[in-house]
Coordinates of C-alpha atoms in Angstrom, one line a residue:
E1 CA 0.0 0.0 0.0
E2 CA 2.8 2.4 0.9
K3 CA 4.5 1.7 -2.5
K4 CA 1.3 2.6 -4.3
S5 CA 1.0 5.8 -2.3
V6 CA 4.6 6.7 -3.3
E7 CA 3.9 5.9 -7.0
R8 CA 0.8 8.0 -6.9
E9 CA 2.7 10.9 -5.4
E10 CA 5.4 10.6 -8.0
E11 CA 2.8 10.6 -10.8
R12 CA 1.1 13.6 -9.3
R13 CA 4.4 15.5 -9.3
T14 CA 5.1 14.5 -12.8
V15 CA 1.7 15.7 -13.9
E16 CA 2.2 19.0 -12.1
R17 CA 5.6 19.6 -13.8
E18 CA 4.1 18.8 -17.2
A19 CA 1.2 21.2 -16.6
E20 CA 3.6 24.0 -15.6
A21 CA 5.6 23.4 -18.7
L22 CA 2.4 23.5 -20.9
V23 CA 1.2 26.7 -19.2
S24 CA 4.6 28.3 -19.7
S25 CA 4.7 27.1 -23.3
F26 CA 1.2 28.5 -24.0
Q27 CA 2.0 31.8 -22.4
V28 CA 5.3 32.1 -24.5
A29 CA 3.4 31.1 -27.7
R30 CA 0.7 33.6 -27.0
R31 CA 3.2 36.4 -26.4
L32 CA 5.1 35.5 -29.6
I33 CA 2.0 35.5 -31.7
K34 CA 0.8 38.8 -30.2
D35 CA 4.2 40.4 -30.8
A36 CA 4.6 38.9 -34.4
S37 CA 4.9 41.5 -37.2
V38 CA 3.3 39.1 -39.7
V39 CA 1.1 36.1 -39.6
V40 CA 2.0 33.2 -42.0
G41 CA 0.2 29.9 -42.6
M42 CA 1.8 27.4 -44.8
H43 CA -0.6 24.5 -45.5
P44 CA -2.2 24.9 -42.1
D45 CA -5.1 22.4 -42.7
Q46 CA -8.2 23.3 -40.7
A47 CA -6.6 26.4 -39.2
S48 CA -6.6 28.3 -42.5
E49 CA -9.6 30.5 -41.9
A50 CA -8.8 31.1 -38.2
I51 CA -5.3 32.3 -39.2
V52 CA -6.9 34.9 -41.6
Q53 CA -9.4 35.9 -38.9
Y54 CA -6.6 36.4 -36.3
A55 CA -4.4 38.5 -38.6
I56 CA -7.3 40.7 -39.7
A57 CA -8.6 41.1 -36.1
N58 CA -5.1 42.1 -34.9
G59 CA -4.2 44.3 -37.8
K60 CA -1.3 42.1 -38.9
P61 CA -0.1 41.5 -42.5
L62 CA -0.9 38.0 -43.6
A63 CA 0.4 35.4 -46.0
L64 CA -1.5 32.1 -46.3
V65 CA -1.0 29.1 -48.5
P66 CA -4.1 27.0 -47.8
C67 CA -4.2 23.3 -48.6
C68 CA -7.0 20.9 -47.7
V69 CA -10.6 22.1 -47.8
Y70 CA -12.2 19.7 -45.3
S71 CA -15.6 20.3 -46.9
N72 CA -17.2 17.3 -45.1
E73 CA -16.3 18.6 -41.6
P74 CA -19.5 20.0 -40.0
Q75 CA -17.9 23.3 -39.0
F76 CA -16.9 24.0 -42.6
R77 CA -20.1 23.1 -44.4
I78 CA -21.4 26.6 -44.2
R79 CA -18.7 27.9 -46.6
Q80 CA -20.4 28.9 -49.8
A81 CA -18.9 29.1 -53.3
T82 CA -19.9 32.0 -55.6
D83 CA -22.7 30.0 -57.1
G84 CA -24.2 29.3 -53.7
S85 CA -23.0 25.7 -53.5
R86 CA -20.8 24.4 -50.7
V87 CA -17.1 25.0 -51.0
R88 CA -15.6 21.6 -52.0
T89 CA -12.5 22.2 -54.1
Y90 CA -9.2 24.0 -53.5
D91 CA -9.9 26.7 -56.1
Q92 CA -13.3 27.3 -54.5
F93 CA -11.7 27.6 -51.1
V94 CA -9.1 30.1 -52.4
T95 CA -11.9 32.2 -54.0
Y96 CA -14.0 31.9 -50.8
L97 CA -11.2 33.3 -48.6
K98 CA -10.3 36.0 -51.1
R99 CA -13.9 37.2 -51.4
K100 CA -14.9 36.9 -47.8
Y101 CA -11.8 38.6 -46.3
G102 CA -10.8 40.9 -49.2
L103 CA -7.5 39.1 -49.7
S104 CA -5.2 39.3 -52.7
V105 CA -4.0 36.1 -54.4
A106 CA -0.7 35.2 -56.2
T107 CA 0.6 32.0 -57.6
L108 CA 3.9 30.6 -56.2
P109 CA 6.4 29.0 -58.5
F110 CA 5.9 25.3 -57.6
E111 CA 3.4 22.6 -58.5
G112 CA 0.5 21.6 -56.3
K113 CA -1.5 23.8 -54.0
N114 CA 0.5 27.0 -54.8
K115 CA -1.9 29.9 -54.2
V116 CA -0.8 32.4 -51.6
L117 CA -3.5 34.7 -50.2
F118 CA -2.2 37.9 -48.6
K119 CA -3.1 41.2 -47.1
L120 CA -0.5 43.8 -46.3

């Protein structure tokens, strides 16, 4: 019984140390993001639109190279293409973000998902 008690106490201390590290890491990350001079997202998956929203809300220049559309995820089904249908393709997603947030678009010199949306 005493051995189990010691093990539980060691486990509790480990969890506390990990929690302190996470809080510190979160605080550091939050400060770094707040102090950043530009917001960049390079193939950020489901965070694409949130990155745009953060940059605009905080008055920061933005460069975003989106990738996956995630059109079947419930939280993204409300995105509408210019014809009123649901955004399902990469090109529709780029157009959606451009139109909704007033972004500019350029093509990067590589194959694949190579559109960069930006706002200075």
